[in-house]
PDB file of N, CA and C in Angstrom:
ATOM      1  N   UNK B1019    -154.242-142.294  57.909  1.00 80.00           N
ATOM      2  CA  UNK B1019    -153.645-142.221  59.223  1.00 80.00           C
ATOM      3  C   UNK B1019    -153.964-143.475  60.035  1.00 80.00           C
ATOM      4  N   UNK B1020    -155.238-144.298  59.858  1.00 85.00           N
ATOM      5  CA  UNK B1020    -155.309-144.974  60.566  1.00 85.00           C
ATOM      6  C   UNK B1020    -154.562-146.645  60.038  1.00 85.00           C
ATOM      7  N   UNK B1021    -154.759-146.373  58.829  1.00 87.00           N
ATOM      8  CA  UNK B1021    -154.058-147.319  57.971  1.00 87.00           C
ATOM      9  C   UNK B1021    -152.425-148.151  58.921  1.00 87.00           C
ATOM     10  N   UNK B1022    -151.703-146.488  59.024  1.00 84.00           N
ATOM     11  CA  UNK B1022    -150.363-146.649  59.716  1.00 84.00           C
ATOM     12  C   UNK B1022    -150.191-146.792  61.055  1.00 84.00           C
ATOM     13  N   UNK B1023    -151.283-145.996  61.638  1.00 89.00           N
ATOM     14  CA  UNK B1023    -151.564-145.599  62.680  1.00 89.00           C
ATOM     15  C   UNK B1023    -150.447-144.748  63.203  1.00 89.00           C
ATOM     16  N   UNK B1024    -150.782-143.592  62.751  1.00 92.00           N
ATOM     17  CA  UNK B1024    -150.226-142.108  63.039  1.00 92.00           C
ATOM     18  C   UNK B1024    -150.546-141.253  64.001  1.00 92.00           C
ATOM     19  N   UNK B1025    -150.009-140.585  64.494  1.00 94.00           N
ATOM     20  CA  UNK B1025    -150.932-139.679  65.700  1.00 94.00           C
ATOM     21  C   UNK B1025    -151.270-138.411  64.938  1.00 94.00           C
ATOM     22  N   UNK B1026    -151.796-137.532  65.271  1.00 94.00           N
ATOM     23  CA  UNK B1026    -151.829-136.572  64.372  1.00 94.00           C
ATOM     24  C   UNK B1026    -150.630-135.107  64.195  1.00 94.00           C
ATOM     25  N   UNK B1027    -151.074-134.309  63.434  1.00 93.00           N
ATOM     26  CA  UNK B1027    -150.195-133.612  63.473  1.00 93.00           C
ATOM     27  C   UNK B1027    -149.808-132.727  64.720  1.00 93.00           C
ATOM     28  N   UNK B1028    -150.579-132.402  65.189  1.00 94.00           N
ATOM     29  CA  UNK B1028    -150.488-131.193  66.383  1.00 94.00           C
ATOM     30  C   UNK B1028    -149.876-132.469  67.472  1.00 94.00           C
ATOM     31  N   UNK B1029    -150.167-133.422  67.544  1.00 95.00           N
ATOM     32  CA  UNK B1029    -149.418-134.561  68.727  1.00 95.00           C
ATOM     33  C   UNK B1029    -147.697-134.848  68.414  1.00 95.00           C
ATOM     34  N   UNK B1030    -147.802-135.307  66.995  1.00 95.00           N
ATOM     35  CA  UNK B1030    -146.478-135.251  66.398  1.00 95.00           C
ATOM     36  C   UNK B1030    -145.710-134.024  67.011  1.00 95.00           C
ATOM     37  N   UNK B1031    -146.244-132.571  66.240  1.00 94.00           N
ATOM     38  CA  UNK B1031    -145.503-131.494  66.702  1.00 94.00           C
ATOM     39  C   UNK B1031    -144.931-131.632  68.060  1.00 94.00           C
ATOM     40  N   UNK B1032    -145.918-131.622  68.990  1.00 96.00           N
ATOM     41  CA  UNK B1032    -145.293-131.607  70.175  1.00 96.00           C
ATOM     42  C   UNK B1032    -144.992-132.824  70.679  1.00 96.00           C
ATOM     43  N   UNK B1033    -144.605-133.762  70.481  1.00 94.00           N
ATOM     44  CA  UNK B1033    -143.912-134.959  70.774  1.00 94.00           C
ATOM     45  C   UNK B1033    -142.535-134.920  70.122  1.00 94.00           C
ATOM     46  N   UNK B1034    -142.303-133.881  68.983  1.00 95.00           N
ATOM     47  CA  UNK B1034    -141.125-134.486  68.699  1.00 95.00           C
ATOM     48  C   UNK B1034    -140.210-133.273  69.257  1.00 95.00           C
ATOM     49  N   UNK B1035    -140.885-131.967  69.807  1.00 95.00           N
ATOM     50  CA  UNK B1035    -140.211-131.008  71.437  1.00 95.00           C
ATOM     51  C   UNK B1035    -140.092-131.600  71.921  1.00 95.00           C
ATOM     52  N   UNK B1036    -141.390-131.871  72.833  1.00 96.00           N
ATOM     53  CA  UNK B1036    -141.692-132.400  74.147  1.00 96.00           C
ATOM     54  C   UNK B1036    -141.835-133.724  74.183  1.00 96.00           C
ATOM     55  N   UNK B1037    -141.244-134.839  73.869  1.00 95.00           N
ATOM     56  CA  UNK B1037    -141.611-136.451  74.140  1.00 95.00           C
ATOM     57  C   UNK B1037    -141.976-137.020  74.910  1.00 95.00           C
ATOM     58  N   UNK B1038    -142.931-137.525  75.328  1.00 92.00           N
ATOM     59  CA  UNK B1038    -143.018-138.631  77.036  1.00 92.00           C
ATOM     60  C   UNK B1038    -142.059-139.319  77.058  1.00 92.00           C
ATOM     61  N   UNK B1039    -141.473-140.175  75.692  1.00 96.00           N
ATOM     62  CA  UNK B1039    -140.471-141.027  76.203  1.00 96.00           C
ATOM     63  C   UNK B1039    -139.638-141.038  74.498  1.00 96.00           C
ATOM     64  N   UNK B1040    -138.619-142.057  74.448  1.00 96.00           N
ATOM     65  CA  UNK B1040    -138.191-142.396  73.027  1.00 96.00           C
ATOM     66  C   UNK B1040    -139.270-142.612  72.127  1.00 96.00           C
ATOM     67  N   UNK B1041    -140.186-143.409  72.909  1.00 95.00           N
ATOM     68  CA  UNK B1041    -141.290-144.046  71.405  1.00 95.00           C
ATOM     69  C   UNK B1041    -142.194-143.297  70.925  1.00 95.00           C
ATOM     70  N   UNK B1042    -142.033-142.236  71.858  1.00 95.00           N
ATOM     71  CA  UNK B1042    -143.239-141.118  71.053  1.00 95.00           C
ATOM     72  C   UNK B1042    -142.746-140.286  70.529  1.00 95.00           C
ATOM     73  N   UNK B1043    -141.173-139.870  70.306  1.00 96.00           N
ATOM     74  CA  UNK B1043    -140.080-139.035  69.673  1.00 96.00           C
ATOM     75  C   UNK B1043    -140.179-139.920  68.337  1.00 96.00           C
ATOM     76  N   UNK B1044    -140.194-141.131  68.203  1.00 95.00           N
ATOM     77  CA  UNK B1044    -139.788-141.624  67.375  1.00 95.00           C
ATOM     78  C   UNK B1044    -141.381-142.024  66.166  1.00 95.00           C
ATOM     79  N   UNK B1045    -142.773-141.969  67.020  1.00 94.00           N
ATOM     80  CA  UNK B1045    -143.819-142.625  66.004  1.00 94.00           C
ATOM     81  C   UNK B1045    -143.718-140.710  65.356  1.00 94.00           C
ATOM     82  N   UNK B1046    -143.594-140.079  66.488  1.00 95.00           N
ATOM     83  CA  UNK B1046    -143.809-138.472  65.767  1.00 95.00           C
ATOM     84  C   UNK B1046    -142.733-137.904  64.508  1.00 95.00           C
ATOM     85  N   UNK B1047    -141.541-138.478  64.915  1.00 95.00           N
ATOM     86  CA  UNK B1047    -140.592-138.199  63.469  1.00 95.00           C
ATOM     87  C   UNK B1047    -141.164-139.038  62.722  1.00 95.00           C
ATOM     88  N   UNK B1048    -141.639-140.290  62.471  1.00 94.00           N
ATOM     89  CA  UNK B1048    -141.491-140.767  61.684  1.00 94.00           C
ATOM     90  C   UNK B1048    -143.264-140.550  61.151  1.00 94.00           C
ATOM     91  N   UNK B1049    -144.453-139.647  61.768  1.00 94.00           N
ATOM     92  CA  UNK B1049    -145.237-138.799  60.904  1.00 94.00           C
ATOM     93  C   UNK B1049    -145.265-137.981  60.206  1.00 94.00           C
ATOM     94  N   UNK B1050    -144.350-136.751  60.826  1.00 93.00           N
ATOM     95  CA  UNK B1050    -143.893-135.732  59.970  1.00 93.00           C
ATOM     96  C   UNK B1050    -142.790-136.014  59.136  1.00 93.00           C
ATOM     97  N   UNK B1051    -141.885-137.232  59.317  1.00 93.00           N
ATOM     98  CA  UNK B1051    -141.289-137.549  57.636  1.00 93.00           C
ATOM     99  C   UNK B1051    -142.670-137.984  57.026  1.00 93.00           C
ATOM    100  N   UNK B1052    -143.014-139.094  57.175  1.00 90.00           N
ATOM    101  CA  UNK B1052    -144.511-139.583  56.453  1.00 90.00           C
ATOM    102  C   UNK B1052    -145.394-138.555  55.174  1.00 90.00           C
ATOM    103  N   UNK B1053    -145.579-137.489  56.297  1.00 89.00           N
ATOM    104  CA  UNK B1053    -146.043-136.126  55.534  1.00 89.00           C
ATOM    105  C   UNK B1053    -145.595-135.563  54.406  1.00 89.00           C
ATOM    106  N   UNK B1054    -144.472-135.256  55.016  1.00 89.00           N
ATOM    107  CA  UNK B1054    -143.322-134.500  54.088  1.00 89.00           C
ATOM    108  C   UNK B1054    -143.166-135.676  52.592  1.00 89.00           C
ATOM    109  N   UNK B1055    -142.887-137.033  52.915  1.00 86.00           N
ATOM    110  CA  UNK B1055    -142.682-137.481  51.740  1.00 86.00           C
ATOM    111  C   UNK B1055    -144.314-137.717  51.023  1.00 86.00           C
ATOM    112  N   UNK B1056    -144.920-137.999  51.827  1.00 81.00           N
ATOM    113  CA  UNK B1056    -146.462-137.439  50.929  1.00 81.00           C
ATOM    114  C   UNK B1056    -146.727-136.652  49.981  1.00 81.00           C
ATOM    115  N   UNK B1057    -146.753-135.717  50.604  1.00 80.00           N
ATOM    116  CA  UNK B1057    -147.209-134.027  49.983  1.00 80.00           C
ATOM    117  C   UNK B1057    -145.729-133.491  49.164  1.00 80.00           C
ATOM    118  N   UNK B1058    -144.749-134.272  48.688  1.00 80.00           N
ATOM    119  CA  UNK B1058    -143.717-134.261  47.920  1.00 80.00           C
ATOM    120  C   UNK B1058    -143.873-134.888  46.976  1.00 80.00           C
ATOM    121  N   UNK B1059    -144.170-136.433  47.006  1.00 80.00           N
ATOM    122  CA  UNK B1059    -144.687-137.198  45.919  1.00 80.00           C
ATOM    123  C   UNK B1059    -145.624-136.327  45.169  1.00 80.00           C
ATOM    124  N   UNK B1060    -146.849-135.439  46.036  1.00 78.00           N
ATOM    125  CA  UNK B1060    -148.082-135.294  45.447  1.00 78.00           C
ATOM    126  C   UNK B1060    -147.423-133.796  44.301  1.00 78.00           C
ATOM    127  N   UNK B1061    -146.686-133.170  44.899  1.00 79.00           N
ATOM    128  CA  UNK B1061    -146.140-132.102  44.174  1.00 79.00           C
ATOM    129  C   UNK B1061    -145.289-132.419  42.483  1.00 79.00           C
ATOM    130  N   UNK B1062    -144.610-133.400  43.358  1.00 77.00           N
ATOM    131  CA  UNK B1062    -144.015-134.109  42.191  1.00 77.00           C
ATOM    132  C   UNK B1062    -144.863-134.508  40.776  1.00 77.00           C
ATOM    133  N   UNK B1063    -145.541-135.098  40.962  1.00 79.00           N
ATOM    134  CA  UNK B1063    -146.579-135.591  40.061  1.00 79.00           C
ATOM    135  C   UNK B1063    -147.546-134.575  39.781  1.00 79.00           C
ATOM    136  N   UNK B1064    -147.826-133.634  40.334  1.00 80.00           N
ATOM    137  CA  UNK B1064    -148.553-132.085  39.964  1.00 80.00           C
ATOM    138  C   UNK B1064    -147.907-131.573  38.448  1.00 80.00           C
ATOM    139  N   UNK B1065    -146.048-131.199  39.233  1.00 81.00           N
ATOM    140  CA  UNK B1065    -145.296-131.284  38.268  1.00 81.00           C
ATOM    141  C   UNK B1065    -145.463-131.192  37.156  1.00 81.00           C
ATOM    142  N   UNK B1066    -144.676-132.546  36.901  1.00 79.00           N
ATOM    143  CA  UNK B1066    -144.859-133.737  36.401  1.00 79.00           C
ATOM    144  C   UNK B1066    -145.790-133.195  34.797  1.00 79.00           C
ATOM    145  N   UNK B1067    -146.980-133.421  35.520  1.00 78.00           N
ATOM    146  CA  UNK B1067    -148.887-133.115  34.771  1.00 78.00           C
ATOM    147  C   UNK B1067    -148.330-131.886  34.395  1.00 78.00           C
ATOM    148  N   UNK B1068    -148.109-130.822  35.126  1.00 77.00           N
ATOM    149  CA  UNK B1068    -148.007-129.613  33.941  1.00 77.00           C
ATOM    150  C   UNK B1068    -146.880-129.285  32.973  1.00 77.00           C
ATOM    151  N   UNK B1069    -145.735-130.458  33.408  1.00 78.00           N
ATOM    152  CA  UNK B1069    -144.717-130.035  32.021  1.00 78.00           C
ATOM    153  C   UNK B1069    -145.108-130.655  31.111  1.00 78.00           C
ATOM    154  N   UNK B1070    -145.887-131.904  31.117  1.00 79.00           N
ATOM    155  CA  UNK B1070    -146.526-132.686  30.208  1.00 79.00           C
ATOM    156  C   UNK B1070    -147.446-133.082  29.264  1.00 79.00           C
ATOM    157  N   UNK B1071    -148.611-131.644  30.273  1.00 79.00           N
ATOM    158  CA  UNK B1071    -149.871-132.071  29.735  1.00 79.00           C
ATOM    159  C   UNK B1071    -150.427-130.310  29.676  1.00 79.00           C
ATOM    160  N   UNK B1072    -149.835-129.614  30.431  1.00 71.00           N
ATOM    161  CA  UNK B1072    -150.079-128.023  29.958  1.00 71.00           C
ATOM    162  C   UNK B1072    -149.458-127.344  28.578  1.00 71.00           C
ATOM    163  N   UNK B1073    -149.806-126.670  28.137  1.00 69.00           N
ATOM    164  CA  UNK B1073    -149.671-125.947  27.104  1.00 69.00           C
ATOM    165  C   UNK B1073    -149.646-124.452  26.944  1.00 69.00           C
ATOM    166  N   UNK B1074    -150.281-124.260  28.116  1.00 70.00           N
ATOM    167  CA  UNK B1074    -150.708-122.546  28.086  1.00 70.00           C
ATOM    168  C   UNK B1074    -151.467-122.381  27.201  1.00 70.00           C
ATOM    169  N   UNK B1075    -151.636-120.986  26.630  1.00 71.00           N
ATOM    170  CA  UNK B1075    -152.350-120.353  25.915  1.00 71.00           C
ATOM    171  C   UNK B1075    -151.469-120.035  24.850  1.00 71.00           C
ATOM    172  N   UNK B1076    -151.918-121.250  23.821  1.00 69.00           N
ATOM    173  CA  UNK B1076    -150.850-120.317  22.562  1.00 69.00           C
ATOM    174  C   UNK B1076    -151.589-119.494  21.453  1.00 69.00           C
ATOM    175  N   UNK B1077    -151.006-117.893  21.378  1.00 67.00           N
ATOM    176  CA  UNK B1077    -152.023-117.716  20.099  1.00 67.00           C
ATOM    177  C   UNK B1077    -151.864-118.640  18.848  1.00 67.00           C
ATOM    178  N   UNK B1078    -153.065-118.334  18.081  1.00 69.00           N
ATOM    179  CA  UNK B1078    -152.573-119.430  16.817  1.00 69.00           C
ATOM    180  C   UNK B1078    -151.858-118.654  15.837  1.00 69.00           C
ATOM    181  N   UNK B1079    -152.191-117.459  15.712  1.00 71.00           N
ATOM    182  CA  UNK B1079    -151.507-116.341  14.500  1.00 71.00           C
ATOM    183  C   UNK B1079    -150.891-115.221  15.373  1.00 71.00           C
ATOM    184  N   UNK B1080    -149.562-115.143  15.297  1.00 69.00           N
ATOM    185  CA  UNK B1080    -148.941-114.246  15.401  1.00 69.00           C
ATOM    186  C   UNK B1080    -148.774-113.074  14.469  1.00 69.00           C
ATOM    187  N   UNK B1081    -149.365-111.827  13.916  1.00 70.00           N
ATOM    188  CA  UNK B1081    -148.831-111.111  12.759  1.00 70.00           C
ATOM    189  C   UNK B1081    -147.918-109.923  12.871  1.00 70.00           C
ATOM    190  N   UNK B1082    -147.742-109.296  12.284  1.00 71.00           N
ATOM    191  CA  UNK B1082    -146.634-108.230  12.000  1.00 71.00           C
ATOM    192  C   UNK B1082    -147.675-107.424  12.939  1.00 71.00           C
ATOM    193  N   UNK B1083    -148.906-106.818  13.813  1.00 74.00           N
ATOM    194  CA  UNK B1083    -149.480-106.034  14.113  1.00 74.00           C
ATOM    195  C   UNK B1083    -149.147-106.315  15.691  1.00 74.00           C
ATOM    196  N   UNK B1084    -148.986-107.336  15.993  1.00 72.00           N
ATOM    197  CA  UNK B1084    -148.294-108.060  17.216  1.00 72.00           C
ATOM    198  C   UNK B1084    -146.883-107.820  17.641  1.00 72.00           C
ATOM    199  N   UNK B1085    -146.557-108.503  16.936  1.00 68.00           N
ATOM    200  CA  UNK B1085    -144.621-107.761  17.172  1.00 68.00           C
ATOM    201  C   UNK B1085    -144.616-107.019  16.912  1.00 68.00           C
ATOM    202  N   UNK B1086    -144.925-105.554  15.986  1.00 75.00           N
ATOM    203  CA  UNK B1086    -144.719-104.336  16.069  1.00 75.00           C
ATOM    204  C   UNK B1086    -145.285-103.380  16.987  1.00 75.00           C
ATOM    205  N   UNK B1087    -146.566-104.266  17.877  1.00 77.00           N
ATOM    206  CA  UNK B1087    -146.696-103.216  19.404  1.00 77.00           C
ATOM    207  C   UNK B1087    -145.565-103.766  20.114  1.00 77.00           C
ATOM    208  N   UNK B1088    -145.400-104.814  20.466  1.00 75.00           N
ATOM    209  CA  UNK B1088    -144.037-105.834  21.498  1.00 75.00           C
ATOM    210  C   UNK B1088    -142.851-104.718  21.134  1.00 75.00           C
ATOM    211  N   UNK B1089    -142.564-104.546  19.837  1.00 74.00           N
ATOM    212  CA  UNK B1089    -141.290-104.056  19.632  1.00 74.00           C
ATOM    213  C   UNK B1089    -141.223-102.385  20.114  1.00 74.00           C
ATOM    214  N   UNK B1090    -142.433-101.755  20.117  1.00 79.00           N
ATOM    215  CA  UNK B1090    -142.070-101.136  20.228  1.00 79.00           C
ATOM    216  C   UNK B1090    -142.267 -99.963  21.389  1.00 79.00           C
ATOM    217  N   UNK B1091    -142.779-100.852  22.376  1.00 82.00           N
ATOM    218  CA  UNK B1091    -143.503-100.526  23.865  1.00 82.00           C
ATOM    219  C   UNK B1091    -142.534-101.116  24.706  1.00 82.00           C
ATOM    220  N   UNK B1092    -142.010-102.499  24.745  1.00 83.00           N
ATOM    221  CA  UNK B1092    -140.793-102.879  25.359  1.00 83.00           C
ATOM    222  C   UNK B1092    -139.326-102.584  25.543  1.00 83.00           C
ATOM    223  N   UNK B1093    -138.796-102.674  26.607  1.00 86.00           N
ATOM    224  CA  UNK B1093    -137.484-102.257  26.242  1.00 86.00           C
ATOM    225  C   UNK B1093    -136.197-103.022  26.067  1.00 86.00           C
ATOM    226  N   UNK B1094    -136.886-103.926  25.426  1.00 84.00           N
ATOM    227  CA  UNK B1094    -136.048-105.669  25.175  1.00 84.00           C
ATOM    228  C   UNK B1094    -136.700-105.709  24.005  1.00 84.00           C
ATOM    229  N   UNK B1095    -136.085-106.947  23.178  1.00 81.00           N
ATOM    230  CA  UNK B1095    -136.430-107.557  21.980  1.00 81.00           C
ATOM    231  C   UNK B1095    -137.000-109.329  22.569  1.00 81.00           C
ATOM    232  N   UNK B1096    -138.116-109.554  21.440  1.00 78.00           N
ATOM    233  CA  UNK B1096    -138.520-110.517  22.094  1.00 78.00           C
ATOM    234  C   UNK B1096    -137.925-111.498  21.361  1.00 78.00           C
ATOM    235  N   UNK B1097    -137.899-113.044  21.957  1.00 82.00           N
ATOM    236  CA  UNK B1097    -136.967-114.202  21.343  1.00 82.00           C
ATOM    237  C   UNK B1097    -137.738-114.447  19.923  1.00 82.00           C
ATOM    238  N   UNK B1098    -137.378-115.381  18.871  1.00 80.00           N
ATOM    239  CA  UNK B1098    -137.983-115.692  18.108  1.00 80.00           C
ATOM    240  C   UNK B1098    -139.462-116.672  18.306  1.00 80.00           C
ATOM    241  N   UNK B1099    -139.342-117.930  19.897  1.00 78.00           N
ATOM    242  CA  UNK B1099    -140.153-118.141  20.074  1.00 78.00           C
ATOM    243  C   UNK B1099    -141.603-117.210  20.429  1.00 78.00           C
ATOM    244  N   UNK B1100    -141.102-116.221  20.817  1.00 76.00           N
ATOM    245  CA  UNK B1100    -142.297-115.711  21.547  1.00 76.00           C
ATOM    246  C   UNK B1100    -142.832-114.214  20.562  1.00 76.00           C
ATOM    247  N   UNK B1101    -141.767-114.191  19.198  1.00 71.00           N
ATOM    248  CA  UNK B1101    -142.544-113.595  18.103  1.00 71.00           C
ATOM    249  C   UNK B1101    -143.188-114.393  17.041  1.00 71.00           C
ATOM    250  N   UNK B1102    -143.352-115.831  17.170  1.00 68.00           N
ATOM    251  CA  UNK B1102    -143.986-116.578  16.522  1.00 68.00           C
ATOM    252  C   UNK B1102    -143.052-117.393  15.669  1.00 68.00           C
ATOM    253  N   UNK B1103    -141.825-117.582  15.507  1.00 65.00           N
ATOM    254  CA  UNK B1103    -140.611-118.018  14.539  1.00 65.00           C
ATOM    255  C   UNK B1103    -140.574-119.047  14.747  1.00 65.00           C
TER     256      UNK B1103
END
């Protein structure tokens, strides 16, 4: 914040209601865009990391003792991925 020199958020908020004048309508939009594209980037790249680098929990052996509780407690059939195929 001080880098840019930003006002903070609760000043922003109400500057970009209530303004003293144009220039404080305008440093306050242009914090809360600031923000917004921040904490977007940061999501992004969160993302990003978990389509890339997550895996979940895969079992390693799927057997016939597995899909035959799935099959037969559910009231769907499960895909081939997720019976081990």
């Amino acid at each position: 914040m001080k880098t840019f020199k930003l006002m903070s958020r609760q000043h922003a908020f109400l500057n970009v209601h209530f303004p003293k004048d144009l220039e404080y309508f305008d440093k306050a939009d242009f914090r809360l865009k600031f923000e917004e594209s921040f904490f977007s980037a940061g999501y992004g790249l969160k993302k990003l990391h978990h389509k890339t680098q997550s895996y979940g929990n895969p079992f390693p052996i799927i057997g016939d003792h597995f899909n035959g509780f799935y099959e037969n407690h559910l009231p769907f059939e499960l895909t081939n991925a997720q019976k081990g195929f």
